[in-house]
CSV table of C-alpha atoms in Angstrom, one decimal:
chain,number,residue,atom,x,y,z
A,1346,UNK,CA,-15.9,36.2,-53.1
A,1347,UNK,CA,-12.9,36.7,-50.8
A,1348,UNK,CA,-15.2,37.4,-47.9
A,1349,UNK,CA,-17.2,34.3,-48.5
A,1350,UNK,CA,-14.0,32.2,-48.6
A,1351,UNK,CA,-12.9,33.7,-45.3
A,1352,UNK,CA,-16.3,32.8,-43.7
A,1353,UNK,CA,-16.1,29.2,-45.0
A,1354,UNK,CA,-12.5,29.0,-43.5
A,1355,UNK,CA,-13.7,30.3,-40.2
A,1356,UNK,CA,-16.6,27.8,-40.1
A,1357,UNK,CA,-14.2,24.9,-40.9
A,1358,UNK,CA,-11.7,26.0,-38.2
A,1359,UNK,CA,-14.5,26.3,-35.6
A,1360,UNK,CA,-15.7,22.8,-36.6
A,1361,UNK,CA,-12.2,21.4,-36.1
A,1362,UNK,CA,-11.8,23.0,-32.8
A,1363,UNK,CA,-15.2,21.8,-31.6
A,1364,UNK,CA,-14.3,18.3,-32.7
A,1365,UNK,CA,-10.9,18.4,-31.0
A,1366,UNK,CA,-12.5,19.5,-27.8
A,1367,UNK,CA,-15.0,16.7,-27.4
A,1368,UNK,CA,-15.2,15.3,-23.9
A,1369,UNK,CA,-12.8,12.5,-24.5
A,1370,UNK,CA,-9.6,11.6,-22.7
A,1371,UNK,CA,-8.7,12.4,-19.1
A,1372,UNK,CA,-10.3,15.0,-16.9
A,1373,UNK,CA,-9.6,15.7,-13.2
A,1374,UNK,CA,-11.1,17.8,-10.4
A,1375,UNK,CA,-11.3,18.1,-6.6
A,1376,UNK,CA,-14.0,17.6,-4.0
A,1377,UNK,CA,-13.9,19.7,-0.9
A,1378,UNK,CA,-15.0,17.5,2.0
A,1379,UNK,CA,-14.8,19.2,5.4
A,1380,UNK,CA,-11.7,21.2,4.2
A,1381,UNK,CA,-10.0,18.1,2.7
A,1382,UNK,CA,-9.4,18.1,-1.0
A,1383,UNK,CA,-10.1,14.7,-2.7
A,1384,UNK,CA,-8.7,14.6,-6.2
A,1385,UNK,CA,-10.6,12.5,-8.8
A,1386,UNK,CA,-9.8,11.7,-12.4
A,1387,UNK,CA,-12.1,10.3,-15.1
A,1388,UNK,CA,-10.8,8.6,-18.2
A,1389,UNK,CA,-13.6,8.6,-20.8
A,1390,UNK,CA,-14.1,7.7,-24.4
A,1391,UNK,CA,-16.9,6.4,-26.6
A,1392,UNK,CA,-15.8,2.9,-25.5
A,1393,UNK,CA,-16.4,3.5,-21.8
A,1394,UNK,CA,-14.8,5.1,-18.8
A,1395,UNK,CA,-12.7,4.6,-15.6
A,1396,UNK,CA,-12.1,6.5,-12.4
A,1397,UNK,CA,-9.0,7.1,-10.3
A,1398,UNK,CA,-8.9,8.4,-6.7
A,1399,UNK,CA,-5.1,8.1,-5.9
A,1400,UNK,CA,-5.6,9.4,-2.3
A,1401,UNK,CA,-7.7,6.3,-1.6
A,1402,UNK,CA,-5.6,3.9,-3.6
A,1403,UNK,CA,-8.2,3.6,-6.3
A,1404,UNK,CA,-7.1,3.2,-9.9
A,1405,UNK,CA,-8.9,2.2,-13.1
A,1406,UNK,CA,-12.3,1.5,-11.6
A,1407,UNK,CA,-14.9,1.1,-14.4
A,1408,UNK,CA,-17.8,3.6,-14.5
A,1409,UNK,CA,-21.0,3.5,-16.5
A,1410,UNK,CA,-21.2,6.3,-19.1
A,1411,UNK,CA,-24.8,7.2,-19.8
A,1412,UNK,CA,-24.1,10.4,-21.7
A,1413,UNK,CA,-21.0,11.6,-23.5
A,1414,UNK,CA,-21.3,14.4,-26.1
A,1415,UNK,CA,-19.3,17.4,-27.1
A,1416,UNK,CA,-20.6,19.5,-24.2
A,1417,UNK,CA,-22.1,17.1,-21.6
A,1418,UNK,CA,-21.2,14.1,-19.6
A,1419,UNK,CA,-23.1,11.8,-17.2
A,1420,UNK,CA,-21.6,8.8,-15.5
A,1421,UNK,CA,-22.3,6.6,-12.5
A,1422,UNK,CA,-21.0,3.8,-10.3
A,1423,UNK,CA,-24.0,2.1,-8.6
A,1424,UNK,CA,-22.0,-0.1,-6.3
A,1425,UNK,CA,-21.0,3.0,-4.3
A,1426,UNK,CA,-24.0,5.1,-5.0
A,1427,UNK,CA,-22.0,7.6,-7.0
A,1428,UNK,CA,-22.8,9.7,-10.1
A,1429,UNK,CA,-21.4,12.8,-11.8
A,1430,UNK,CA,-23.2,15.1,-14.3
A,1431,UNK,CA,-21.4,18.0,-16.0
A,1432,UNK,CA,-21.7,20.4,-18.8
A,1433,UNK,CA,-18.8,22.0,-20.7
A,1434,UNK,CA,-18.1,25.7,-20.3
A,1435,UNK,CA,-15.1,26.8,-22.3
A,1436,UNK,CA,-12.2,24.6,-21.3
A,1437,UNK,CA,-13.8,23.2,-18.1
A,1438,UNK,CA,-16.6,20.9,-17.2
A,1439,UNK,CA,-18.9,22.3,-14.5
A,1440,UNK,CA,-20.8,19.6,-12.7
A,1441,UNK,CA,-22.2,18.0,-9.6
A,1442,UNK,CA,-20.8,14.9,-7.8
A,1443,UNK,CA,-23.4,12.9,-6.0
A,1444,UNK,CA,-22.8,10.0,-3.6
A,1445,UNK,CA,-25.7,8.5,-1.7
A,1446,UNK,CA,-27.7,11.7,-1.8
A,1447,UNK,CA,-24.8,14.1,-0.8
A,1448,UNK,CA,-24.3,16.6,-3.6
A,1449,UNK,CA,-21.0,18.5,-4.1
A,1450,UNK,CA,-19.9,20.8,-6.8
A,1451,UNK,CA,-16.9,19.5,-8.8
A,1452,UNK,CA,-15.4,21.2,-11.9
A,1453,UNK,CA,-13.2,19.2,-14.1
A,1454,UNK,CA,-10.1,20.3,-16.1
A,1455,UNK,CA,-8.5,18.4,-19.0
A,1456,UNK,CA,-5.4,16.2,-18.1
A,1457,UNK,CA,-4.5,13.9,-15.3
A,1458,UNK,CA,-3.8,14.5,-11.7
A,1459,UNK,CA,-0.2,15.7,-11.1
A,1460,UNK,CA,2.0,13.0,-9.7
A,1461,UNK,CA,2.8,13.5,-6.1
A,1462,UNK,CA,6.4,14.3,-4.9
A,1463,UNK,CA,8.2,11.2,-3.6
A,1464,UNK,CA,11.7,12.5,-2.8
A,1465,UNK,CA,12.8,9.2,-1.2
A,1466,UNK,CA,12.0,7.0,-4.1
A,1467,UNK,CA,15.4,5.8,-5.6
A,1468,UNK,CA,15.8,6.1,-9.4
A,1469,UNK,CA,18.3,4.1,-11.6
A,1470,UNK,CA,21.1,3.8,-12.2
A,1471,UNK,CA,21.8,2.3,-8.8
A,1472,UNK,CA,25.1,1.9,-7.0
A,1473,UNK,CA,24.3,-1.7,-6.3
A,1474,UNK,CA,23.3,-4.8,-8.3
A,1475,UNK,CA,19.8,-6.2,-8.5
A,1476,UNK,CA,18.7,-9.5,-10.0
A,1477,UNK,CA,15.4,-10.7,-11.2
A,1478,UNK,CA,14.6,-14.1,-9.6
A,1479,UNK,CA,11.7,-16.5,-9.2
A,1480,UNK,CA,10.7,-19.2,-6.6
A,1481,UNK,CA,7.7,-21.4,-6.4
A,1482,UNK,CA,5.1,-22.7,-4.0
A,1483,UNK,CA,4.3,-26.1,-5.6
A,1484,UNK,CA,1.4,-26.7,-3.2
A,1485,UNK,CA,-0.3,-23.6,-4.5
A,1486,UNK,CA,0.8,-24.0,-8.1
A,1487,UNK,CA,2.2,-20.5,-7.8
A,1488,UNK,CA,5.4,-19.0,-9.1
A,1489,UNK,CA,6.7,-15.8,-7.5
A,1490,UNK,CA,8.7,-13.1,-9.3
A,1491,UNK,CA,11.0,-11.0,-7.2
A,1492,UNK,CA,13.9,-8.6,-7.0
A,1493,UNK,CA,17.1,-9.7,-5.2
A,1494,UNK,CA,19.0,-6.6,-4.2
A,1495,UNK,CA,22.7,-6.9,-3.3
A,1496,UNK,CA,24.4,-4.3,-1.2
A,1497,UNK,CA,27.0,-1.9,-2.4
A,1498,UNK,CA,30.4,-3.6,-2.8
A,1499,UNK,CA,29.0,-7.2,-2.7
A,1500,UNK,CA,31.3,-10.0,-3.8
A,1501,UNK,CA,30.4,-13.7,-4.0
A,1502,UNK,CA,32.7,-14.7,-1.1
A,1503,UNK,CA,31.4,-12.0,1.2
A,1504,UNK,CA,28.9,-13.4,3.7
A,1505,UNK,CA,26.2,-10.9,4.4
A,1506,UNK,CA,22.7,-10.8,6.0
A,1507,UNK,CA,19.5,-10.8,3.8
A,1508,UNK,CA,15.9,-10.1,4.6
A,1509,UNK,CA,12.8,-11.5,2.8
A,1510,UNK,CA,10.3,-8.6,2.6
A,1511,UNK,CA,6.6,-9.5,3.2
A,1512,UNK,CA,3.9,-7.1,2.4
A,1513,UNK,CA,0.8,-6.0,4.3
A,1514,UNK,CA,-2.8,-7.2,3.6
A,1515,UNK,CA,-4.4,-7.1,0.2
A,1516,UNK,CA,-2.8,-7.7,-3.3
A,1517,UNK,CA,0.6,-6.0,-3.2
A,1518,UNK,CA,3.5,-5.8,-5.7
A,1519,UNK,CA,7.1,-6.2,-4.7
A,1520,UNK,CA,7.5,-2.5,-3.8
A,1521,UNK,CA,4.4,-2.7,-1.6
A,1522,UNK,CA,3.1,0.2,-3.6
A,1523,UNK,CA,0.3,2.0,-1.9
A,1524,UNK,CA,-1.0,5.6,-2.3
A,1525,UNK,CA,1.7,6.3,-4.8
A,1526,UNK,CA,4.4,5.3,-2.3
A,1527,UNK,CA,6.8,2.4,-2.7
A,1528,UNK,CA,7.9,1.6,0.9
A,1529,UNK,CA,9.7,-1.7,0.1
A,1530,UNK,CA,11.7,-0.1,-2.7
A,1531,UNK,CA,12.8,2.7,-0.4
A,1532,UNK,CA,13.7,0.2,2.4
A,1533,UNK,CA,15.6,-2.1,0.0
A,1534,UNK,CA,17.6,0.8,-1.3
A,1535,UNK,CA,18.6,1.9,2.2
A,1536,UNK,CA,19.5,-1.6,3.2
A,1537,UNK,CA,21.7,-2.0,0.1
A,1538,UNK,CA,23.5,1.2,1.0
A,1539,UNK,CA,24.3,-0.2,4.4
A,1540,UNK,CA,25.5,-3.7,3.7
A,1541,UNK,CA,22.3,-5.7,3.8
A,1542,UNK,CA,20.7,-7.7,0.9
A,1543,UNK,CA,17.0,-8.1,0.4
A,1544,UNK,CA,14.4,-10.1,-1.6
A,1545,UNK,CA,11.1,-8.5,-2.3
A,1546,UNK,CA,8.5,-10.2,-4.4
A,1547,UNK,CA,5.1,-9.7,-6.0
A,1548,UNK,CA,2.3,-11.3,-4.0
A,1549,UNK,CA,0.4,-14.3,-5.2
A,1550,UNK,CA,-1.5,-13.4,-8.4
A,1551,UNK,CA,0.0,-9.9,-8.5
A,1552,UNK,CA,2.4,-8.4,-11.1
A,1553,UNK,CA,4.6,-11.1,-12.5
A,1554,UNK,CA,3.6,-13.7,-9.9
A,1555,UNK,CA,1.1,-16.4,-10.6
A,1556,UNK,CA,-1.3,-18.2,-8.4
A,1557,UNK,CA,-4.9,-17.9,-7.2
A,1558,UNK,CA,-5.8,-15.5,-4.4
A,1559,UNK,CA,-9.4,-16.5,-4.0
A,1560,UNK,CA,-10.1,-18.1,-0.6
A,1561,UNK,CA,-6.6,-17.5,0.6
A,1562,UNK,CA,-5.8,-16.5,4.2
A,1563,UNK,CA,-2.7,-15.3,6.1
A,1564,UNK,CA,-1.7,-18.9,6.5
A,1565,UNK,CA,-1.5,-19.4,2.8
A,1566,UNK,CA,0.5,-16.2,2.4
A,1567,UNK,CA,2.8,-17.4,5.1
A,1568,UNK,CA,3.4,-20.6,3.1
A,1569,UNK,CA,4.4,-18.4,0.1
A,1570,UNK,CA,6.9,-16.5,2.2
A,1571,UNK,CA,8.3,-19.7,3.6
A,1572,UNK,CA,9.1,-20.8,0.0
A,1573,UNK,CA,10.9,-17.5,-0.4
A,1574,UNK,CA,13.0,-18.2,2.7
A,1575,UNK,CA,13.8,-21.7,1.3
A,1576,UNK,CA,15.0,-20.2,-1.9
A,1577,UNK,CA,17.3,-17.8,-0.1
A,1578,UNK,CA,18.7,-20.7,2.0
A,1579,UNK,CA,19.2,-22.9,-1.1
A,1580,UNK,CA,21.1,-20.2,-3.0
A,1581,UNK,CA,23.8,-20.2,-0.3
A,1582,UNK,CA,24.9,-16.6,-0.7
A,1583,UNK,CA,24.0,-15.2,2.7
A,1584,UNK,CA,25.1,-15.5,6.3
A,1585,UNK,CA,21.8,-14.9,8.1
A,1586,UNK,CA,18.3,-14.9,6.6
A,1587,UNK,CA,15.6,-12.8,8.2
A,1588,UNK,CA,12.1,-11.6,7.6
A,1589,UNK,CA,11.0,-8.0,7.4
A,1590,UNK,CA,7.2,-7.8,7.4
A,1591,UNK,CA,4.9,-4.8,7.4
A,1592,UNK,CA,1.4,-5.0,9.0
A,1593,UNK,CA,0.0,-8.5,8.0
A,1594,UNK,CA,3.6,-9.2,6.8
A,1595,UNK,CA,4.7,-8.8,10.5
A,1596,UNK,CA,2.1,-11.3,11.5
A,1597,UNK,CA,3.4,-13.7,8.9
A,1598,UNK,CA,7.0,-13.1,10.1
A,1599,UNK,CA,5.9,-14.1,13.6
A,1600,UNK,CA,4.3,-17.3,12.2
A,1601,UNK,CA,7.4,-18.3,10.4
A,1602,UNK,CA,9.7,-17.2,13.3
A,1603,UNK,CA,7.9,-19.5,15.7
A,1604,UNK,CA,8.6,-22.4,13.3
A,1605,UNK,CA,12.3,-21.6,13.3
A,1606,UNK,CA,12.3,-20.7,9.6
A,1607,UNK,CA,14.4,-17.6,9.9
A,1608,UNK,CA,17.3,-16.2,11.9
A,1609,UNK,CA,15.7,-12.9,12.9
A,1610,UNK,CA,12.5,-10.9,12.5
A,1611,UNK,CA,11.8,-7.2,11.8
A,1612,UNK,CA,8.1,-6.5,12.5
A,1613,UNK,CA,6.9,-3.1,11.2
A,1614,UNK,CA,3.5,-2.5,12.7
A,1615,UNK,CA,2.8,-6.2,13.0
A,1616,UNK,CA,-0.4,-7.3,14.9
A,1617,UNK,CA,0.1,-8.5,18.5
A,1618,UNK,CA,-3.5,-9.0,19.5
A,1619,UNK,CA,-6.5,-11.0,18.2
A,1620,UNK,CA,-7.9,-9.9,14.8
A,1621,UNK,CA,-11.4,-9.0,15.9
A,1622,UNK,CA,-10.0,-6.7,18.7
A,1623,UNK,CA,-7.6,-5.1,16.3
A,1624,UNK,CA,-10.3,-4.3,13.8
A,1625,UNK,CA,-12.6,-2.8,16.5
A,1626,UNK,CA,-9.7,-0.6,17.6
A,1627,UNK,CA,-8.9,0.4,14.1
A,1628,UNK,CA,-12.4,1.4,13.3
A,1629,UNK,CA,-12.7,3.4,16.5
A,1630,UNK,CA,-9.5,5.3,15.8
A,1631,UNK,CA,-10.8,6.3,12.3
A,1632,UNK,CA,-14.2,7.4,13.8
A,1633,UNK,CA,-12.4,9.6,16.3
A,1634,UNK,CA,-10.4,11.3,13.5
A,1635,UNK,CA,-13.6,12.1,11.6
A,1636,UNK,CA,-15.3,13.4,14.8
A,1637,UNK,CA,-17.7,10.5,15.1
A,1638,UNK,CA,-18.6,8.4,18.2
A,1639,UNK,CA,-16.0,5.7,18.7
A,1640,UNK,CA,-18.6,3.0,19.6
A,1641,UNK,CA,-17.3,-0.1,17.8
A,1642,UNK,CA,-17.0,-3.2,19.8
A,1643,UNK,CA,-15.7,-6.7,19.1
A,1644,UNK,CA,-19.2,-7.9,19.0
A,1645,UNK,CA,-20.4,-5.3,16.5
A,1646,UNK,CA,-17.4,-6.0,14.3
A,1647,UNK,CA,-18.1,-9.7,14.3
A,1648,UNK,CA,-21.8,-9.3,13.6
A,1649,UNK,CA,-21.1,-7.0,10.7
A,1650,UNK,CA,-18.7,-9.4,9.2
A,1651,UNK,CA,-21.0,-12.3,9.7
A,1652,UNK,CA,-23.8,-10.4,7.8
A,1653,UNK,CA,-21.5,-9.8,4.8
A,1654,UNK,CA,-20.6,-12.3,2.1
A,1655,UNK,CA,-18.2,-15.0,3.1
A,1656,UNK,CA,-14.6,-14.0,3.0
A,1657,UNK,CA,-12.0,-16.6,4.0
A,1658,UNK,CA,-9.3,-14.0,4.7
A,1659,UNK,CA,-11.4,-11.9,7.0
A,1660,UNK,CA,-12.9,-14.8,8.8
A,1661,UNK,CA,-9.4,-16.3,9.4
A,1662,UNK,CA,-8.0,-12.9,10.5
A,1663,UNK,CA,-10.8,-12.0,13.1
A,1664,UNK,CA,-10.3,-15.4,14.7
A,1665,UNK,CA,-6.5,-15.5,14.7
A,1666,UNK,CA,-4.8,-14.8,18.0
A,1667,UNK,CA,-1.0,-14.5,17.6
A,1668,UNK,CA,-0.3,-14.7,21.3
A,1669,UNK,CA,0.9,-18.3,21.5
A,1670,UNK,CA,2.9,-18.0,18.3
A,1671,UNK,CA,4.7,-14.8,19.4
A,1672,UNK,CA,5.4,-16.1,22.9
A,1673,UNK,CA,7.2,-19.1,21.4
A,1674,UNK,CA,9.7,-17.1,19.3
A,1675,UNK,CA,13.3,-17.4,20.4
A,1676,UNK,CA,15.2,-15.7,17.6
A,1677,UNK,CA,16.0,-12.0,17.8
A,1678,UNK,CA,13.0,-9.7,17.1
A,1679,UNK,CA,12.8,-6.1,16.2
A,1680,UNK,CA,9.2,-4.9,16.7
A,1681,UNK,CA,8.3,-1.3,16.0
A,1682,UNK,CA,5.2,0.9,15.7
A,1683,UNK,CA,4.3,4.6,15.3
A,1684,UNK,CA,2.4,6.4,18.0
A,1685,UNK,CA,0.0,7.8,15.3
A,1686,UNK,CA,-0.7,4.4,13.7
A,1687,UNK,CA,-4.5,4.2,13.3
A,1688,UNK,CA,-4.5,0.7,11.8
A,1689,UNK,CA,-2.4,-1.3,14.2
A,1690,UNK,CA,-2.7,0.6,17.4
A,1691,UNK,CA,0.7,0.8,19.1
A,1692,UNK,CA,-0.5,1.0,22.7
A,1693,UNK,CA,-2.1,-2.4,22.5
A,1694,UNK,CA,-0.2,-4.3,19.8
A,1695,UNK,CA,3.4,-3.3,20.5
A,1696,UNK,CA,2.9,-3.5,24.2
A,1697,UNK,CA,1.4,-7.0,23.8
A,1698,UNK,CA,4.4,-8.1,21.7
A,1699,UNK,CA,6.9,-6.6,24.1
A,1700,UNK,CA,5.2,-8.4,27.1
A,1701,UNK,CA,5.3,-11.7,25.2
A,1702,UNK,CA,8.9,-11.5,24.0
A,1703,UNK,CA,10.8,-9.3,26.5
A,1704,UNK,CA,12.5,-12.3,28.2
A,1705,UNK,CA,12.9,-14.5,25.1
A,1706,UNK,CA,16.1,-13.0,23.6
A,1707,UNK,CA,18.5,-10.4,24.9
A,1708,UNK,CA,18.8,-9.0,21.4
A,1709,UNK,CA,15.1,-8.1,21.1
A,1710,UNK,CA,14.3,-4.5,20.3
A,1711,UNK,CA,11.0,-2.7,20.8
A,1712,UNK,CA,10.3,0.9,20.0
A,1713,UNK,CA,7.4,3.3,19.5
A,1714,UNK,CA,8.2,6.2,17.2
A,1715,UNK,CA,6.4,9.4,18.2
A,1716,UNK,CA,4.4,11.1,15.5
A,1717,UNK,CA,4.6,8.3,12.9
A,1718,UNK,CA,1.7,6.6,11.2
A,1719,UNK,CA,1.1,3.0,9.8
A,1720,UNK,CA,3.6,3.6,7.0
A,1721,UNK,CA,6.1,5.2,9.4
A,1722,UNK,CA,5.6,8.7,8.0
A,1723,UNK,CA,5.7,11.8,10.1
A,1724,UNK,CA,2.2,13.2,10.6
A,1725,UNK,CA,-0.3,14.8,12.9
A,1726,UNK,CA,-3.2,12.7,14.3
A,1727,UNK,CA,-5.7,14.4,12.1
A,1728,UNK,CA,-3.9,13.4,8.9
A,1729,UNK,CA,-2.5,10.1,10.0
A,1730,UNK,CA,-4.5,8.2,7.4
A,1731,UNK,CA,-3.7,10.7,4.6
A,1732,UNK,CA,-0.8,8.7,3.3
A,1733,UNK,CA,-1.0,10.1,-0.2
A,1734,UNK,CA,-0.5,13.7,0.6
A,1735,UNK,CA,2.6,13.1,2.8
A,1736,UNK,CA,5.7,13.3,0.7
A,1737,UNK,CA,7.8,11.2,3.1
A,1738,UNK,CA,7.7,7.4,2.4
A,1739,UNK,CA,9.5,6.2,5.5
A,1740,UNK,CA,11.1,7.9,8.4
A,1741,UNK,CA,14.9,8.0,8.1
A,1742,UNK,CA,15.2,7.3,11.8
A,1743,UNK,CA,13.3,4.1,11.3
A,1744,UNK,CA,15.4,3.1,8.3
A,1745,UNK,CA,18.6,3.7,10.3
A,1746,UNK,CA,17.4,1.8,13.3
A,1747,UNK,CA,16.5,-1.2,11.1
A,1748,UNK,CA,20.0,-1.2,9.6
A,1749,UNK,CA,21.7,-0.8,13.0
A,1750,UNK,CA,19.7,-3.5,14.6
A,1751,UNK,CA,20.2,-6.0,11.8
A,1752,UNK,CA,23.9,-5.4,11.6
A,1753,UNK,CA,24.3,-5.8,15.4
A,1754,UNK,CA,21.8,-8.7,15.9
A,1755,UNK,CA,23.3,-11.1,13.3
A,1756,UNK,CA,26.9,-10.8,14.4
């Protein structure tokens, strides 16, 4: 009798363990692609599944679950020709990842991908004051939510400079969060510690900001930024109002600077050449990194875009030439790039900007930083696009140069 009871107990325990270990929840693994580890996480349940690839800025992409049992899983994402099939073995899932006929082994373990180290990211409590504000673009029926950061020791009667921070392309939050980095948060923190205020905001239709992004171009986003400048001017708290733009944000800074909407500009990897040429250079740089022939031309880029579905932003960008706008800017400009920037190539873009502006203002500042990528992280050429695995968010040399230039140029 006692033996039978013990056997029943063991069966019940095994059933509970088996139930508790169903393939539910979060599982992660790594793909080895030419020596590079790509970490992937799947979040699965009977209601469906999603996929994360943080290294590529991918979060919460829905996947199709065709099989989910206690010991097997099968999922796919037809839009990118991807599938994964695995079978449970003890506390792991052993499986095969397939994308467009390329099969790679990938074993999964329970739990999420470890958060990457971000030593520069500031954490509260801060030594300075921040304020949640909002401004509107009535023409676009959009309201923007942002963070106004005051410098350490700020008092209402102290006139100080402020920068409006404008993000790069694509939907970005106020921190310009990308690949688990928060560049604008890091920059705002450094500015605040060195006497400079800043306003960063969620892009149209992102985070707490409202508005429609569909059909928008750089011109529309420049209008949004102009409304932010107007808000800063109306509040009457600051001595000089500038724009700090990264990538497309640098292009927008040039647009508004040419219209006399700001007192100074900081362009971080801002484009200085026509969009179609920039995209061809960008693609060739990436092809070289991956050991492929760098054979992209302006014509091939334009033909490829023409064959794709209509995209207002892309069509505007490839046709936009910033030359006339940049050459007409008279206010002080700080234009910087990294030598290892594979998205906005320094040799062509920064040199074009320098040539157009070198005689327009004696306070202009141009600099190429050796060994820095598009986010101004230290890197080697081979990993210049691997933003996720680089712990540094923004070079301290760049941060200090921005501070020094703003404090000297607005005197």
